[in-house]
Amino acid sequence: MIAMIASVAVIYANRSGQAFQANSVSAYQHAMAQQAAETGLTNFVRRVELDIVAMDGGAAAGTILAKAAPSGGAAACVPNTSIFPYEFTGTYSASKTSFDAGKYYTGAVTLLAKPAEVPTSTSIDPKLAWRVKGRIDGSYLHITAEGCAGNTQTGHDICKDATTKAVARRSMKIAGKFSAGGSAITLGKYADANATLDVTATALTNLPECAVTYGESFNKIASADHKYRCAGQPGGFASGTPGCPPSADSSLQTDMFQRFFGGSVKADVVALANKVANSCTGNLNIAALPTVRPVATGKSPIIVINGDLNSCNIVNGPANAIYIHQGNVNGSVNVMSGGFFYTNNVLQNGAIYIVDGMLAVEGVWDSATGAASTNTPGSNDKSDATSGTADATNHAAFGALTIVYKNGINFNPELPNSSGSNNGSWIDF
């Protein structure tokens, strides 16, 4: 009886030891798979960062990311199709924003050299490998990395049949370069104007692809000298027969700033201002403003104007400046030194003139904001310019809008860091 009891005790002790050993081995393998997943994730993030550096240097594409293609329709007239300035290359993508179901960015974890005292016949390689997928959502790149131990496969099938796996996830916020598109005037919402419109360029070979691109509606009447010029139509045109009629793109109604500024939000770009001005009535001498930050070598200066511009002349500005106006243009404004001028609303009653530049209006070109969606006589509406003489006189933008166009490739502001990775990833076994 004593011998039998002792034997049973030994059996259970052995089983317990085996279970502990199995659990230890399993935990070790899971830990190794986790490390492999993190290795793949880190490799992917670094590859993306190198792609961005390459494209900032002029390359069309990297290994994983390529520059975002322009939108359909008047393709060259609007900025990026989304607030994310890049898309996946065809090597991996099922679409511009997601990896193909059967494709991965892959790799294996190479071990250090085998110690000399370990026999060659002894297998010490745990066969660690990883494969990674990406997905674009808004201004974020979401990354899923799968790591494994005991891998026996290669290519896109790597880790497919491994028995021990771990998953690491991370999100990267991506910002890119300034993208102005090819429109001399870009309206996020609508135009309701009783005004002449003259779009030209210092040289006909540098004409915009589109004179005006708008997001919602374009209602306008003009006098006989109304003309606009665009690439492929180099002549001046009388009212009713423009060379390049206004082009609609409904996507401009959302995320317009981020599309121009490579995914960066306005607050982040404003924080990088080289000079800051307040509201203006009369003249605004840019050269007299104190320098908040020095302009980086080869970059366009960023000039932030807070408050409304009330019949303001902007003078002595640097060449190729980026103006971010956080207010409304009331009456008239003249940007005599040139530049890319981004504003909230143009509530025009007078002449507006921008030489060697472009105009982007996040909201409306009208006499006032808050227009109703249908015409009501005597009140501000989106279509007063075309609904009758009285309404056109009282409730539509009035004056002349003149743009001497300068191509957006001439503007290159310093923007926030290209990428940022959130290290708070989590692991799924």
PDB file of N, CA and C in Angstrom, residues 268-277 286-305 318-324 412-415:
ATOM      1  N   ASP A 268      -2.230  73.680 -35.752  1.00  0.00           N
ATOM      2  CA  ASP A 268      -0.833  73.242 -35.769  1.00  0.00           C
ATOM      3  C   ASP A 268      -0.003  74.076 -36.741  1.00  0.00           C
ATOM      4  N   VAL A 269      -0.602  74.458 -37.881  1.00  0.00           N
ATOM      5  CA  VAL A 269       0.130  75.280 -38.851  1.00  0.00           C
ATOM      6  C   VAL A 269       0.263  76.712 -38.329  1.00  0.00           C
ATOM      7  N   VAL A 270      -0.807  77.223 -37.721  1.00  0.00           N
ATOM      8  CA  VAL A 270      -0.767  78.568 -37.143  1.00  0.00           C
ATOM      9  C   VAL A 270       0.336  78.669 -36.092  1.00  0.00           C
ATOM     10  N   ALA A 271       0.552  77.594 -35.350  1.00  0.00           N
ATOM     11  CA  ALA A 271       1.590  77.583 -34.311  1.00  0.00           C
ATOM     12  C   ALA A 271       2.992  77.737 -34.898  1.00  0.00           C
ATOM     13  N   LEU A 272       3.149  77.507 -36.205  1.00  0.00           N
ATOM     14  CA  LEU A 272       4.443  77.633 -36.860  1.00  0.00           C
ATOM     15  C   LEU A 272       4.603  78.974 -37.575  1.00  0.00           C
ATOM     16  N   ALA A 273       3.725  79.934 -37.269  1.00  0.00           N
ATOM     17  CA  ALA A 273       3.757  81.235 -37.947  1.00  0.00           C
ATOM     18  C   ALA A 273       5.108  81.912 -37.777  1.00  0.00           C
ATOM     19  N   ASN A 274       5.577  82.521 -38.871  1.00  0.00           N
ATOM     20  CA  ASN A 274       6.801  83.318 -38.810  1.00  0.00           C
ATOM     21  C   ASN A 274       6.506  84.767 -38.421  1.00  0.00           C
ATOM     22  N   LYS A 275       5.314  85.245 -38.805  1.00  0.00           N
ATOM     23  CA  LYS A 275       4.852  86.573 -38.397  1.00  0.00           C
ATOM     24  C   LYS A 275       3.358  86.514 -38.118  1.00  0.00           C
ATOM     25  N   VAL A 276       2.897  87.349 -37.179  1.00  0.00           N
ATOM     26  CA  VAL A 276       1.488  87.368 -36.800  1.00  0.00           C
ATOM     27  C   VAL A 276       0.991  88.804 -36.806  1.00  0.00           C
ATOM     28  N   ALA A 277      -0.181  89.017 -37.409  1.00  0.00           N
ATOM     29  CA  ALA A 277      -0.801  90.340 -37.449  1.00  0.00           C
ATOM     30  C   ALA A 277      -2.218  90.263 -36.904  1.00  0.00           C
ATOM     31  N   ILE A 286       3.665  94.144 -43.873  1.00  0.00           N
ATOM     32  CA  ILE A 286       4.181  92.871 -43.392  1.00  0.00           C
ATOM     33  C   ILE A 286       5.637  93.006 -42.951  1.00  0.00           C
ATOM     34  N   ALA A 287       6.425  93.789 -43.671  1.00  0.00           N
ATOM     35  CA  ALA A 287       7.839  93.939 -43.337  1.00  0.00           C
ATOM     36  C   ALA A 287       8.036  94.534 -41.945  1.00  0.00           C
ATOM     37  N   ALA A 288       7.058  95.330 -41.463  1.00  0.00           N
ATOM     38  CA  ALA A 288       7.185  95.973 -40.161  1.00  0.00           C
ATOM     39  C   ALA A 288       6.782  95.070 -39.002  1.00  0.00           C
ATOM     40  N   LEU A 289       6.190  93.925 -39.297  1.00  0.00           N
ATOM     41  CA  LEU A 289       5.776  93.011 -38.228  1.00  0.00           C
ATOM     42  C   LEU A 289       6.998  92.327 -37.626  1.00  0.00           C
ATOM     43  N   PRO A 290       7.013  92.113 -36.306  1.00  0.00           N
ATOM     44  CA  PRO A 290       8.140  91.387 -35.705  1.00  0.00           C
ATOM     45  C   PRO A 290       8.142  89.924 -36.140  1.00  0.00           C
ATOM     46  N   THR A 291       9.329  89.339 -36.214  1.00  0.00           N
ATOM     47  CA  THR A 291       9.467  87.931 -36.580  1.00  0.00           C
ATOM     48  C   THR A 291       9.267  87.060 -35.351  1.00  0.00           C
ATOM     49  N   VAL A 292       8.279  86.186 -35.409  1.00  0.00           N
ATOM     50  CA  VAL A 292       7.995  85.276 -34.307  1.00  0.00           C
ATOM     51  C   VAL A 292       8.922  84.067 -34.366  1.00  0.00           C
ATOM     52  N   ARG A 293       9.103  83.531 -35.559  1.00  0.00           N
ATOM     53  CA  ARG A 293      10.004  82.405 -35.792  1.00  0.00           C
ATOM     54  C   ARG A 293      10.766  82.678 -37.075  1.00  0.00           C
ATOM     55  N   PRO A 294      12.043  82.340 -37.141  1.00  0.00           N
ATOM     56  CA  PRO A 294      12.770  82.506 -38.398  1.00  0.00           C
ATOM     57  C   PRO A 294      12.237  81.543 -39.458  1.00  0.00           C
ATOM     58  N   VAL A 295      12.325  81.953 -40.692  1.00  0.00           N
ATOM     59  CA  VAL A 295      11.867  81.115 -41.799  1.00  0.00           C
ATOM     60  C   VAL A 295      12.938  80.073 -42.096  1.00  0.00           C
ATOM     61  N   ALA A 296      12.527  78.801 -42.142  1.00  0.00           N
ATOM     62  CA  ALA A 296      13.470  77.724 -42.437  1.00  0.00           C
ATOM     63  C   ALA A 296      14.004  77.873 -43.858  1.00  0.00           C
ATOM     64  N   THR A 297      15.215  77.435 -44.065  1.00  0.00           N
ATOM     65  CA  THR A 297      15.862  77.541 -45.376  1.00  0.00           C
ATOM     66  C   THR A 297      15.033  76.845 -46.456  1.00  0.00           C
ATOM     67  N   GLY A 298      14.748  77.582 -47.520  1.00  0.00           N
ATOM     68  CA  GLY A 298      14.009  77.018 -48.641  1.00  0.00           C
ATOM     69  C   GLY A 298      12.512  76.929 -48.435  1.00  0.00           C
ATOM     70  N   LYS A 299      11.996  77.455 -47.323  1.00  0.00           N
ATOM     71  CA  LYS A 299      10.575  77.359 -47.028  1.00  0.00           C
ATOM     72  C   LYS A 299       9.871  78.698 -47.245  1.00  0.00           C
ATOM     73  N   SER A 300       8.575  78.624 -47.537  1.00  0.00           N
ATOM     74  CA  SER A 300       7.759  79.834 -47.660  1.00  0.00           C
ATOM     75  C   SER A 300       7.379  80.342 -46.278  1.00  0.00           C
ATOM     76  N   PRO A 301       7.469  81.640 -46.051  1.00  0.00           N
ATOM     77  CA  PRO A 301       7.066  82.173 -44.745  1.00  0.00           C
ATOM     78  C   PRO A 301       5.569  82.018 -44.522  1.00  0.00           C
ATOM     79  N   ILE A 302       5.193  81.759 -43.282  1.00  0.00           N
ATOM     80  CA  ILE A 302       3.783  81.640 -42.891  1.00  0.00           C
ATOM     81  C   ILE A 302       3.400  82.901 -42.129  1.00  0.00           C
ATOM     82  N   ILE A 303       2.426  83.622 -42.644  1.00  0.00           N
ATOM     83  CA  ILE A 303       1.967  84.858 -42.022  1.00  0.00           C
ATOM     84  C   ILE A 303       0.527  84.658 -41.591  1.00  0.00           C
ATOM     85  N   VAL A 304       0.274  84.759 -40.298  1.00  0.00           N
ATOM     86  CA  VAL A 304      -1.056  84.551 -39.737  1.00  0.00           C
ATOM     87  C   VAL A 304      -1.678  85.906 -39.434  1.00  0.00           C
ATOM     88  N   ILE A 305      -2.915  86.105 -39.884  1.00  0.00           N
ATOM     89  CA  ILE A 305      -3.655  87.342 -39.614  1.00  0.00           C
ATOM     90  C   ILE A 305      -4.902  86.976 -38.833  1.00  0.00           C
ATOM     91  N   PRO A 318       6.832  89.117 -48.061  1.00  0.00           N
ATOM     92  CA  PRO A 318       7.883  88.359 -48.755  1.00  0.00           C
ATOM     93  C   PRO A 318       7.309  87.567 -49.921  1.00  0.00           C
ATOM     94  N   ALA A 319       8.152  87.228 -50.852  1.00  0.00           N
ATOM     95  CA  ALA A 319       7.718  86.428 -51.999  1.00  0.00           C
ATOM     96  C   ALA A 319       7.299  85.035 -51.538  1.00  0.00           C
ATOM     97  N   ASN A 320       6.303  84.480 -52.200  1.00  0.00           N
ATOM     98  CA  ASN A 320       5.836  83.109 -51.949  1.00  0.00           C
ATOM     99  C   ASN A 320       5.315  82.897 -50.527  1.00  0.00           C
ATOM    100  N   ALA A 321       4.760  83.933 -49.922  1.00  0.00           N
ATOM    101  CA  ALA A 321       4.252  83.824 -48.557  1.00  0.00           C
ATOM    102  C   ALA A 321       2.959  83.018 -48.518  1.00  0.00           C
ATOM    103  N   ILE A 322       2.735  82.354 -47.395  1.00  0.00           N
ATOM    104  CA  ILE A 322       1.476  81.666 -47.116  1.00  0.00           C
ATOM    105  C   ILE A 322       0.729  82.500 -46.081  1.00  0.00           C
ATOM    106  N   TYR A 323      -0.413  83.069 -46.483  1.00  0.00           N
ATOM    107  CA  TYR A 323      -1.231  83.868 -45.569  1.00  0.00           C
ATOM    108  C   TYR A 323      -2.371  82.999 -45.043  1.00  0.00           C
ATOM    109  N   ILE A 324      -2.473  82.877 -43.733  1.00  0.00           N
ATOM    110  CA  ILE A 324      -3.603  82.190 -43.118  1.00  0.00           C
ATOM    111  C   ILE A 324      -4.396  83.242 -42.365  1.00  0.00           C
ATOM    112  N   ASN A 412       5.874  76.554 -50.460  1.00  0.00           N
ATOM    113  CA  ASN A 412       6.413  75.396 -49.745  1.00  0.00           C
ATOM    114  C   ASN A 412       6.585  75.748 -48.266  1.00  0.00           C
ATOM    115  N   PRO A 413       5.476  75.810 -47.515  1.00  0.00           N
ATOM    116  CA  PRO A 413       5.580  76.192 -46.106  1.00  0.00           C
ATOM    117  C   PRO A 413       6.163  75.080 -45.250  1.00  0.00           C
ATOM    118  N   GLU A 414       6.723  75.462 -44.115  1.00  0.00           N
ATOM    119  CA  GLU A 414       7.145  74.493 -43.119  1.00  0.00           C
ATOM    120  C   GLU A 414       5.903  73.989 -42.399  1.00  0.00           C
ATOM    121  N   LEU A 415       5.700  72.671 -42.403  1.00  0.00           N
ATOM    122  CA  LEU A 415       4.517  72.079 -41.785  1.00  0.00           C
ATOM    123  C   LEU A 415       4.928  71.230 -40.585  1.00  0.00           C
TER     124      LEU A 415
END
